[in-house]
Short mmCIF file of C-alpha atoms and ligand atoms in Angstrom, two decimals:
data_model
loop_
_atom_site.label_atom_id
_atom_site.label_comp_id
_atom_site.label_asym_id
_atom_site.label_seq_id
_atom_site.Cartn_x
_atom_site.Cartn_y
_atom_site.Cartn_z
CA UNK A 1 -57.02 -69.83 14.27
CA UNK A 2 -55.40 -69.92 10.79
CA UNK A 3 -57.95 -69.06 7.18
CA UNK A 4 -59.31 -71.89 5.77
CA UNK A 5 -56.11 -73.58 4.29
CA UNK A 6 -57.75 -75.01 1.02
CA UNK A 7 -58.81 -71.21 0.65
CA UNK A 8 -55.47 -70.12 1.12
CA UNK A 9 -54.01 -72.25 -1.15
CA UNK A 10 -56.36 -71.56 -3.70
CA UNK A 11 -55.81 -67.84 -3.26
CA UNK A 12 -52.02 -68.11 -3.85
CA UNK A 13 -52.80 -70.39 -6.30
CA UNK A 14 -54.89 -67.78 -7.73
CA UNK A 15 -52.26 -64.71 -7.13
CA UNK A 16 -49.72 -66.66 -9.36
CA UNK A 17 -51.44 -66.70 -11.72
CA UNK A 18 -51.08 -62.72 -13.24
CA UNK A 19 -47.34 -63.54 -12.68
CA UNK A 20 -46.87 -66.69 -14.82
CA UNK A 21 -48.03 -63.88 -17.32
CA UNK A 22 -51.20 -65.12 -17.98
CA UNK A 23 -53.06 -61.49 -17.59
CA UNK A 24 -52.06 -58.72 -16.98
CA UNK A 25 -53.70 -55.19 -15.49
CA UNK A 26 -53.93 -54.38 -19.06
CA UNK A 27 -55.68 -57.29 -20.39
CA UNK A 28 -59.16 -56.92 -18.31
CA UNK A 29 -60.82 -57.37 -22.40
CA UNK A 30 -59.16 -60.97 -22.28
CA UNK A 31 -60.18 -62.46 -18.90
CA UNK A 32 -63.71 -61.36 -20.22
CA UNK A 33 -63.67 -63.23 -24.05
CA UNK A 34 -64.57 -66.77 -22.91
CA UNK A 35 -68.14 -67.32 -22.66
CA UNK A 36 -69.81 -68.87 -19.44
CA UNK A 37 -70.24 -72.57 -19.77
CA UNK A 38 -73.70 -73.79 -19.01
CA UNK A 39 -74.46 -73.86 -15.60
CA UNK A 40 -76.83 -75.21 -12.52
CA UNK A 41 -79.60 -72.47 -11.93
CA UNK A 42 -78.25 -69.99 -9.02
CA UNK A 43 -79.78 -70.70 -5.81
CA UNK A 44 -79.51 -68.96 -2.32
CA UNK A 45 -77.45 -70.37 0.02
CA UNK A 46 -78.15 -69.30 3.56
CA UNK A 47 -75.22 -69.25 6.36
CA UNK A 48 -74.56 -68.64 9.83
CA UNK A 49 -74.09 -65.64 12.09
CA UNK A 50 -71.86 -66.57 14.86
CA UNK A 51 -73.81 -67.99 17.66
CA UNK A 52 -77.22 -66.37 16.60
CA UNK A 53 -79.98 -67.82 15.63
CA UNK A 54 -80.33 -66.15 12.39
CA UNK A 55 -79.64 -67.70 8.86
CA UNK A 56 -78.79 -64.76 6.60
CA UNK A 57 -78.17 -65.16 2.97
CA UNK A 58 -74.98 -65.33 1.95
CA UNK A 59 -76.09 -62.28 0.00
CA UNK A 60 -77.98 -59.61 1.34
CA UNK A 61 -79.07 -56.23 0.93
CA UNK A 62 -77.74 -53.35 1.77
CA UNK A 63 -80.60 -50.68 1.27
CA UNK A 64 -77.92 -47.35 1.45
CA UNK A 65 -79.68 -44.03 0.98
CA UNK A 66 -81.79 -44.87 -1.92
CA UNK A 67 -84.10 -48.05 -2.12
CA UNK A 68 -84.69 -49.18 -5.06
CA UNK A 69 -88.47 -50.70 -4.18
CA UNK A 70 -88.59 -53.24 -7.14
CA UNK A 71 -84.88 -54.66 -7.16
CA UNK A 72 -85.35 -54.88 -3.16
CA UNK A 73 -89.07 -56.50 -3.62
CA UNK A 74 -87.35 -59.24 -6.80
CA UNK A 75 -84.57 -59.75 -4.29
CA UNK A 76 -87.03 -61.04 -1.31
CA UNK A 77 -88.83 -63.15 -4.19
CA UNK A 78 -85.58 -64.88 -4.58
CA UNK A 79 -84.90 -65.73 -0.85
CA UNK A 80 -82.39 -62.84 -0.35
CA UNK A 81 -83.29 -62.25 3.87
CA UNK A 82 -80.54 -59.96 4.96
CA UNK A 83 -81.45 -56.30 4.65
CA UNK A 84 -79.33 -53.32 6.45
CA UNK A 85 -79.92 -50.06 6.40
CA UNK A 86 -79.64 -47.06 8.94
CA UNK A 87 -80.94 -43.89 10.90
CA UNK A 88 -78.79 -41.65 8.87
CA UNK A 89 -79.73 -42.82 5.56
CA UNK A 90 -82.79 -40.49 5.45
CA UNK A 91 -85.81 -42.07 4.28
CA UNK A 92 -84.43 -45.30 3.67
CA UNK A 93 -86.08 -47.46 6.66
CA UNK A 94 -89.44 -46.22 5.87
CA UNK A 95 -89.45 -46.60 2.19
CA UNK A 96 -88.11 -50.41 2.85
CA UNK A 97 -90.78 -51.12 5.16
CA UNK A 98 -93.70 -49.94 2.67
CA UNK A 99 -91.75 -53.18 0.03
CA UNK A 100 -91.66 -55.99 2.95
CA UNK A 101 -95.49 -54.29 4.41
CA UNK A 102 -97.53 -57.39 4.06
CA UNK A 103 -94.60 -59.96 4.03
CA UNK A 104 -94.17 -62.23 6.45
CA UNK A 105 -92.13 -60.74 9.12
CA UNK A 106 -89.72 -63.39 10.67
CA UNK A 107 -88.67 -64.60 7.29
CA UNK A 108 -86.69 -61.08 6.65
CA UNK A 109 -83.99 -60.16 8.98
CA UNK A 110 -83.23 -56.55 9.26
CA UNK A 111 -80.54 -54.35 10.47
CA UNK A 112 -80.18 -50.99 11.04
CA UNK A 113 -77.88 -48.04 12.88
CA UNK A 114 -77.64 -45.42 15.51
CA UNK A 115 -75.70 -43.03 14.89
CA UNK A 116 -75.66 -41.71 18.33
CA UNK A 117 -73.41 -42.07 21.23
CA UNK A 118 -75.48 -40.95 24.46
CA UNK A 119 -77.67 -43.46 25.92
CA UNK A 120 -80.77 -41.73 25.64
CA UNK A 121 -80.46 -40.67 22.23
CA UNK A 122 -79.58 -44.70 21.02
CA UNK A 123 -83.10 -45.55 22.60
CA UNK A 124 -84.82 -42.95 21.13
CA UNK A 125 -83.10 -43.21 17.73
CA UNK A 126 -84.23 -47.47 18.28
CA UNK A 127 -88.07 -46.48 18.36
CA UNK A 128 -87.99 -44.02 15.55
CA UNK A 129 -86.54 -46.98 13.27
CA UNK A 130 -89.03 -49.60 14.53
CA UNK A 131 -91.95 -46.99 13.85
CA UNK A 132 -90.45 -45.95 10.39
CA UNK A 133 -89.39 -49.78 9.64
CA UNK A 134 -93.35 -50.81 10.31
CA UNK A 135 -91.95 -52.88 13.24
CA UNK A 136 -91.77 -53.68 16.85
CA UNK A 137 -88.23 -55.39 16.57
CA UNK A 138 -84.83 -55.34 14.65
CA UNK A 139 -82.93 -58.47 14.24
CA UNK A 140 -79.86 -56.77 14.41
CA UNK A 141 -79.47 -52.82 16.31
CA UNK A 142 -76.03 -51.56 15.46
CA UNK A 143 -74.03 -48.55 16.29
CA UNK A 144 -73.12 -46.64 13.24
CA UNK A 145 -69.15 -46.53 12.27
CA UNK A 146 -66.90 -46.98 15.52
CA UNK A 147 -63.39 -47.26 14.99
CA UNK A 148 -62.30 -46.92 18.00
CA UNK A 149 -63.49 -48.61 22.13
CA UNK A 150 -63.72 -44.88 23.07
CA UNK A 151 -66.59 -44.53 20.12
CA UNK A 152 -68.62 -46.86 22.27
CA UNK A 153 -68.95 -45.03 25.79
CA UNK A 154 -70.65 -46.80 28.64
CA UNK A 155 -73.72 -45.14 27.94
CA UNK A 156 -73.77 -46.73 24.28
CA UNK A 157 -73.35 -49.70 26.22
CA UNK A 158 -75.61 -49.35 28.36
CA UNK A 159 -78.26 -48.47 26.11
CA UNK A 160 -77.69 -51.63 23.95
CA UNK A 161 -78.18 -54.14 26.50
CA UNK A 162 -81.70 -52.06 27.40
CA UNK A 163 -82.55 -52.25 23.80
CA UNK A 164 -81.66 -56.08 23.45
CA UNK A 165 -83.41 -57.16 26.84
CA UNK A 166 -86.56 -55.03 25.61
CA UNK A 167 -87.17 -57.12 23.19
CA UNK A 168 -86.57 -54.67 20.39
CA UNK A 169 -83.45 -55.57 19.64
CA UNK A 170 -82.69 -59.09 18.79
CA UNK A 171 -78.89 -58.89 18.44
CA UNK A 172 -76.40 -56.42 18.84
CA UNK A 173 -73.67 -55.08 17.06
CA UNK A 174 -71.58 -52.13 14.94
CA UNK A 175 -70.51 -51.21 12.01
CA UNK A 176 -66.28 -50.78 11.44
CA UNK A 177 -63.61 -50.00 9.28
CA UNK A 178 -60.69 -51.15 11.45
CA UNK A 179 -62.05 -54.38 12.62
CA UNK A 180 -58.50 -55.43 13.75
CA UNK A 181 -58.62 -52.07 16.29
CA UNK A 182 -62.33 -53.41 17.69
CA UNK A 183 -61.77 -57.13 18.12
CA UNK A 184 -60.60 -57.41 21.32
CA UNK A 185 -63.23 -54.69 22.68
CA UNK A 186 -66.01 -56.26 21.02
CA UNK A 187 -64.62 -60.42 22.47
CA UNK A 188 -64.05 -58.26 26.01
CA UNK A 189 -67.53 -56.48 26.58
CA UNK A 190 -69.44 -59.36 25.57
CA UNK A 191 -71.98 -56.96 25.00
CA UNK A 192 -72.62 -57.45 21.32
CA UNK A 193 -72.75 -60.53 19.06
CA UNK A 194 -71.85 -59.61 15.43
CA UNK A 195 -69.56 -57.33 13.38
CA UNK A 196 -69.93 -54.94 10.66
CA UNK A 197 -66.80 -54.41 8.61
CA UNK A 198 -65.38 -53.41 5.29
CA UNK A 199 -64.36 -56.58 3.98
CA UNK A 200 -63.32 -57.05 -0.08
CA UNK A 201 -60.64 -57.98 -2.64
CA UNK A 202 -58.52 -54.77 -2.27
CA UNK A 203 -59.34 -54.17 1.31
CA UNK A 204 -59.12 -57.54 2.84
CA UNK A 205 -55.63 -58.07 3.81
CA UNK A 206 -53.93 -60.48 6.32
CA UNK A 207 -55.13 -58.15 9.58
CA UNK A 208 -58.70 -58.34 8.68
CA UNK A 209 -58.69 -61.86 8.10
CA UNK A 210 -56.66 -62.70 11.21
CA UNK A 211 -59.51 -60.21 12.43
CA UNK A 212 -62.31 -62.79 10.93
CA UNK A 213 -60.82 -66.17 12.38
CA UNK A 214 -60.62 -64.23 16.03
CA UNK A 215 -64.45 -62.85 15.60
CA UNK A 216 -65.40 -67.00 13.97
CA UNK A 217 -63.26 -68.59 17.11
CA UNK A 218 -64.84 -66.41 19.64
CA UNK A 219 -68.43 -66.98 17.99
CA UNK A 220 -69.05 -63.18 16.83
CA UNK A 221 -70.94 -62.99 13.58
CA UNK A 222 -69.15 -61.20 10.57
CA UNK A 223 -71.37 -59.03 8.28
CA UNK A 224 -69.19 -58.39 5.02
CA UNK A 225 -70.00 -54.18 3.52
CA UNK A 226 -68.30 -52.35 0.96
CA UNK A 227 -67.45 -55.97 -0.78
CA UNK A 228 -68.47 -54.97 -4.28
CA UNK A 229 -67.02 -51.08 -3.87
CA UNK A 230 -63.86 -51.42 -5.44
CA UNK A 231 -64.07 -53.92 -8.06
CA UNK A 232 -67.51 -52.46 -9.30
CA UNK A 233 -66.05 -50.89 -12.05
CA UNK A 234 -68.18 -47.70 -11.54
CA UNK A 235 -66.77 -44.38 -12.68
CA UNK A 236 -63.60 -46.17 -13.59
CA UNK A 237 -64.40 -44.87 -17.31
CA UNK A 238 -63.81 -40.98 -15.56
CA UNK A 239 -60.10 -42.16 -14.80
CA UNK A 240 -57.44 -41.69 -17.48
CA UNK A 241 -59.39 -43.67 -19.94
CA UNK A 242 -59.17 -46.64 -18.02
CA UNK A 243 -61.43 -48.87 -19.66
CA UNK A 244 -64.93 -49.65 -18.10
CA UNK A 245 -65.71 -52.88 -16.56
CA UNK A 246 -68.04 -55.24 -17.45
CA UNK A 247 -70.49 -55.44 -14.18
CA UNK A 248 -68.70 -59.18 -13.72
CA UNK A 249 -66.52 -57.81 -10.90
CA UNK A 250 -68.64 -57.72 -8.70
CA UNK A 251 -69.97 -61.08 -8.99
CA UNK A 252 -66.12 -62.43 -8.55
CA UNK A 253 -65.65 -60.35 -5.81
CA UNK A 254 -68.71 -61.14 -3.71
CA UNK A 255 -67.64 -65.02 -4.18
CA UNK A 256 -64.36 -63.93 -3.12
CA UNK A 257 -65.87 -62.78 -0.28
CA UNK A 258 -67.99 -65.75 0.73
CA UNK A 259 -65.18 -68.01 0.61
CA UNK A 260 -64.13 -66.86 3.92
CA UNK A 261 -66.31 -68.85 6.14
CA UNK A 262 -66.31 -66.23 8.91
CA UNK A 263 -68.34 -64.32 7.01
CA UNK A 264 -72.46 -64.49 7.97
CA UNK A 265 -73.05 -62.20 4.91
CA UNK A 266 -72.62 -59.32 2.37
CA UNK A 267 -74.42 -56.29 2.08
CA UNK A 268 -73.96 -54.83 -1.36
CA UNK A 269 -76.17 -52.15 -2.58
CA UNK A 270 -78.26 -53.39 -5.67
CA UNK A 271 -79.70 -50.41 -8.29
CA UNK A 272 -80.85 -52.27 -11.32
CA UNK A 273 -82.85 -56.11 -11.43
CA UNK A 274 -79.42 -57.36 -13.95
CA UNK A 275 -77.01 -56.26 -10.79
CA UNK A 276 -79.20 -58.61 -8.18
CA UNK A 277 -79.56 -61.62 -10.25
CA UNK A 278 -75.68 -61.19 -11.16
CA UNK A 279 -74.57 -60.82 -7.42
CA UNK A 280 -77.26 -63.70 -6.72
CA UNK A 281 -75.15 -66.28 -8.57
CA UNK A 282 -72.29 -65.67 -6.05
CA UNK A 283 -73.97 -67.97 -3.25
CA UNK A 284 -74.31 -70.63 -5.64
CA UNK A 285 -71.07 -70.55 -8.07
CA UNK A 286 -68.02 -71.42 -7.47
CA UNK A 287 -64.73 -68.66 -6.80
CA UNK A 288 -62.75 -69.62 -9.80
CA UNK A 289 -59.22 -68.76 -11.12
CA UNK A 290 -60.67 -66.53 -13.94
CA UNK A 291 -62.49 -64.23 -11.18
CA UNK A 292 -59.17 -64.37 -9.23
CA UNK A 293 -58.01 -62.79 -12.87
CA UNK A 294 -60.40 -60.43 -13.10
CA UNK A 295 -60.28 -59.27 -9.27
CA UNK A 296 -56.19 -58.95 -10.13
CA UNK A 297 -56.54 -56.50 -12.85
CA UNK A 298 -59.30 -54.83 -11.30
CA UNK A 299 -57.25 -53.81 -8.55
CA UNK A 300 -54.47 -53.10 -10.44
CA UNK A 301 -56.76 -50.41 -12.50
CA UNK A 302 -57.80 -48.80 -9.26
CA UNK A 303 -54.66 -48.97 -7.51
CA UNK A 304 -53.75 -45.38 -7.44
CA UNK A 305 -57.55 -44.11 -6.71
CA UNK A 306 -58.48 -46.44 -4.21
CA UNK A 307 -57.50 -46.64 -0.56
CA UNK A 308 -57.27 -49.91 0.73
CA UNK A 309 -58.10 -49.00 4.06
CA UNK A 310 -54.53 -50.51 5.76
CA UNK A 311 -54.41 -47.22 7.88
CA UNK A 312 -50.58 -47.22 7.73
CA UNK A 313 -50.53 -43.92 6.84
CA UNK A 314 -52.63 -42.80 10.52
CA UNK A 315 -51.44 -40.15 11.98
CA UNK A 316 -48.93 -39.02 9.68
CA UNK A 317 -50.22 -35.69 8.07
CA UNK A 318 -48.57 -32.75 10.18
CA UNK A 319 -51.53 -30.96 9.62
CA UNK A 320 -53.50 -34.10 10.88
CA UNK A 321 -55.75 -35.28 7.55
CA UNK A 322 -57.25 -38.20 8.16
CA UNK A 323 -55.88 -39.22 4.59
CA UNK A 324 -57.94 -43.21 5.08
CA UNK A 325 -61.32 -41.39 6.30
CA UNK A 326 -61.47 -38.51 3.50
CA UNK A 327 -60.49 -41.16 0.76
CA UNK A 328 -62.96 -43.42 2.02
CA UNK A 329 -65.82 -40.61 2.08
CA UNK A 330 -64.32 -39.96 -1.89
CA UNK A 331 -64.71 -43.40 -2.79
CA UNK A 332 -68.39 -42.81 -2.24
CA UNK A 333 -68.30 -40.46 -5.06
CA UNK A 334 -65.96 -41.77 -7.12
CA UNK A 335 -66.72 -45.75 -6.89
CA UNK A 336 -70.75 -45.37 -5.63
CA UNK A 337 -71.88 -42.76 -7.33
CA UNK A 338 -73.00 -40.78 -4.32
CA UNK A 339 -72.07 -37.21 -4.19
CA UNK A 340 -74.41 -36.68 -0.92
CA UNK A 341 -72.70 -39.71 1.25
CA UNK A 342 -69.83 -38.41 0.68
CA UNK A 343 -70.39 -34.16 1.13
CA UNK A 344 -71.87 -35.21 4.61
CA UNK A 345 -69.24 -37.37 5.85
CA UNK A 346 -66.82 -34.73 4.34
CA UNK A 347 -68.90 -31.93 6.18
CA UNK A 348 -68.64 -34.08 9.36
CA UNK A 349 -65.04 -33.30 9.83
CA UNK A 350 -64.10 -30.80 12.51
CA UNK A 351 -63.57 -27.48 10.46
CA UNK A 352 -59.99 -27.04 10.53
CA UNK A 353 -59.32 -30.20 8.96
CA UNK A 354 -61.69 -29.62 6.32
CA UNK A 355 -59.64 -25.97 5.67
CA UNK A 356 -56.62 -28.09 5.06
CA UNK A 357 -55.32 -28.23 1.16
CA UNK A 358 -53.45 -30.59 0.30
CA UNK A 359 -52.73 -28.30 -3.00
CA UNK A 360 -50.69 -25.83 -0.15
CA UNK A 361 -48.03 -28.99 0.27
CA UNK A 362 -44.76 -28.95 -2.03
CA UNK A 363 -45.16 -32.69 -1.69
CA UNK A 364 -47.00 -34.90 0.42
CA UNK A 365 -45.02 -36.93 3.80
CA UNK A 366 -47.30 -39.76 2.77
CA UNK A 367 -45.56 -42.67 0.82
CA UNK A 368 -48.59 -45.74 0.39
CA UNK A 369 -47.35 -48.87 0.34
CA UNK A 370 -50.68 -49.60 -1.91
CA UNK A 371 -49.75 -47.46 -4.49
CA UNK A 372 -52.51 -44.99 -3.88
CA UNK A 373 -51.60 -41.36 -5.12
CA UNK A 374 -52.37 -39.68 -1.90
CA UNK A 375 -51.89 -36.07 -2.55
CA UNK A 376 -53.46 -36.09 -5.73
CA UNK A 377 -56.50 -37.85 -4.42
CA UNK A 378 -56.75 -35.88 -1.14
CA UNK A 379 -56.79 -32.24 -3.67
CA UNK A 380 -59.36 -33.87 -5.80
CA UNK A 381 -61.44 -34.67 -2.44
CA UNK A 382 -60.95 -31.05 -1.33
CA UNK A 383 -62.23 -29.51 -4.44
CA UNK A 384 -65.34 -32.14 -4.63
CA UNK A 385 -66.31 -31.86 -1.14
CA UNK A 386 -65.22 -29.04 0.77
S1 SF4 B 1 -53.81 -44.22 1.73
FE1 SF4 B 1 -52.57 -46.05 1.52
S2 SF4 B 1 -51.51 -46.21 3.49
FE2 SF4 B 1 -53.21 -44.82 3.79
S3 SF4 B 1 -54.87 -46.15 4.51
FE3 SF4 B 1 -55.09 -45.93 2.30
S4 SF4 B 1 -54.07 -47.71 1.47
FE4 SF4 B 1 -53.35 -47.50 3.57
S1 SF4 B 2 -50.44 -33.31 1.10
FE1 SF4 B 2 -49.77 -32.31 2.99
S2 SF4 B 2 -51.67 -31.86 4.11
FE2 SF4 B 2 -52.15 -33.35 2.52
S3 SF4 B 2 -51.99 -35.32 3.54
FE3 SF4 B 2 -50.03 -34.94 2.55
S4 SF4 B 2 -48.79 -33.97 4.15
FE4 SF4 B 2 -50.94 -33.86 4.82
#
């Protein structure tokens, strides 16, 4: 099944538009002049998750390492329901369950992650979330960042349908970066019933929307992370005296986002009260040309720092860098902010990978077709990380 055509059309519509010269990546200060028109008060819209039962909103919450108790507390106030989070985030599941303690549980839907792969650990790393999360369910129990079927052993299996027909587990699922390498695994099992993937304005792309209509036709729910990422403007001031954005990116691209209706929901991290009631609006407001516009030059600004996730480039370093993973696990410093994230996913690559210098190579083999500078990004990853 083909996108949504009037979405398509709008989108090329939309991608003309930079070429008929009205902006251009340089202009970000003139997509930004006109002032917002008056407009209806923002209001959540809630949406479906494949052939669940749940109605998440179209924004939700994702919790990350660091809570932020009184954005996350404003954010249920508003009728935001969809909050994810994870084993490996440290203390994150039990500080979240001390803000929705007293709340009334069936209205919130929350996710969270194994990181494990042996059946025994999954159960056991299920009951220390529901005791840290204050609960004796999950809506949603996910496995933690599988890229590949062999990241999902039988046991992993196994263990999911025992947590689902426990009761402690509502729904199943996992968390991806190459949805388009896990669709036919995840249709095939029929073991789990939504999707986590990186889904945004730079890293959307024909194969993960051909990846959404499959997941939407075969009734799989879509959960939407790392939408805001990229176009967040964060740290974009450290780069060559880019300018720094505006805090509007994110707003266009989590409404770029929603107009894919595969997608159940979004799970951007929220610090400040001003970031929440800006990505609020994007359930209620329309995607217009201007945020097409702004997404464009965006994008264009971070198009040699930021990988776009394609994995074209797999397999291609002799010495065998995963050049997609360790820009990905940069991108958490450089884009979030989050120096820790990204040291432990960097430390979680087998050691002789992590030895590797890009800094030793007279040039690098790697040509992007996104424009990202590889080997410059890969040395500055080495020095920050390793
Ligand atoms: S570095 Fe370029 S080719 Fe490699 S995954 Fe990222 S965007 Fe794709
Ligand atoms: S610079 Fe060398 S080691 Fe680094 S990714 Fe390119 S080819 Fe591999």
């Amino acid at each position: 099944m083909s996108s949504n055509p009037s979405r398509r059309q709008f989108l090329q519509a939309g991608m003309a538009l930079p070429a008929a010269g009205l902006v251009s990546p340089n202009s970000l200060e003139s997509v930004l002049q006109e002032p917002p028109k008056a407009k209806e008060p923002p209001k959540v819209v809630y949406r479906t998750l494949g052939k669940t039962d749940l109605k998440p909103s179209g924004v939700g919450y994702g919790i990350g390492y660091v809570p932020y108790t009184d954005v996350v507390a404003r954010s249920l106030d508003m009728g935001i329901n969809y909050f994810d989070t994870a084993r490996d985030y440290k203390d994150s599941e039990r500080i979240f369950s001390g803000v929705i303690k007293g709340r009334q549980r069936d209205k919130i839907i929350i996710a969270t992650k194994s990181p494990s792969y042996k059946k025994e650990q999954i159960l056991k790393d299920l009951d220390t979330s529901l005791k840290e999360l204050g609960t004796d369910y999950v809506d949603v129990w996910h496995l933690h960042a599988r890229d590949t079927p062999a990241s999902i052993p039988d046991g992993a299996l196994e263990a999911m349908r025992i947590a689902k027909q426990s009761g402690k587990a509502r729904y199943l699922g996992f968390s991806c970066h190459k949805p388009y390498a896990m669709v036919d695994f995840i249709i095939n099992t029929k073991v789990f019933d939504v999707m986590q993937m990186t889904y945004s304005y730079p890293i959307g792309g024909r194969l993960r929307n051909d990846a959404v209509d499959k997941l939407r036709e075969a009734g799989i729910g879509v959960i939407a992370m790392k939408v805001v990422v990229a176009v967040s403007g964060l740290n974009l001031a450290d780069f060559a005296g880019k300018p720094k954005a505006t805090g509007e990116g994110p707003l266009a691209g989590i409404k770029w986002v929603l107009t894919n209706p595969g997608i159940g929901t979004t799970v951007p991290h929220m610090r400040t009260i001003e970031e929440l009631e800006m990505n609020f609006r994007a359930m209620s407001e329309p995607y217009t040309a201007k945020d097409e516009q702004l997404l464009f030059v965006l994008n264009e600004q971070i198009r040699p720092d930021y990988c776009r996730m394609c994995y074209e480039c797999e397999g291609k370093c002799p010495k065998g860098v995963p050049v997609a993973e360790v820009l990905r696990f940069l991108a958490y410093h450089d884009f979030c902010g989050n120096y820790h994230q990204a040291a432990m996913s960097f430390k979680g690559l087998a050691k002789e990978i992590r030895d590797v210098r890009c800094s030793d190579c007279s040039s690098c083999v790697i040509q992007c077709p996104n424009g990202v500078h590889v080997q410059e990004r890969l040395i500055r990853a080495q020095e920050l990380l390793a």
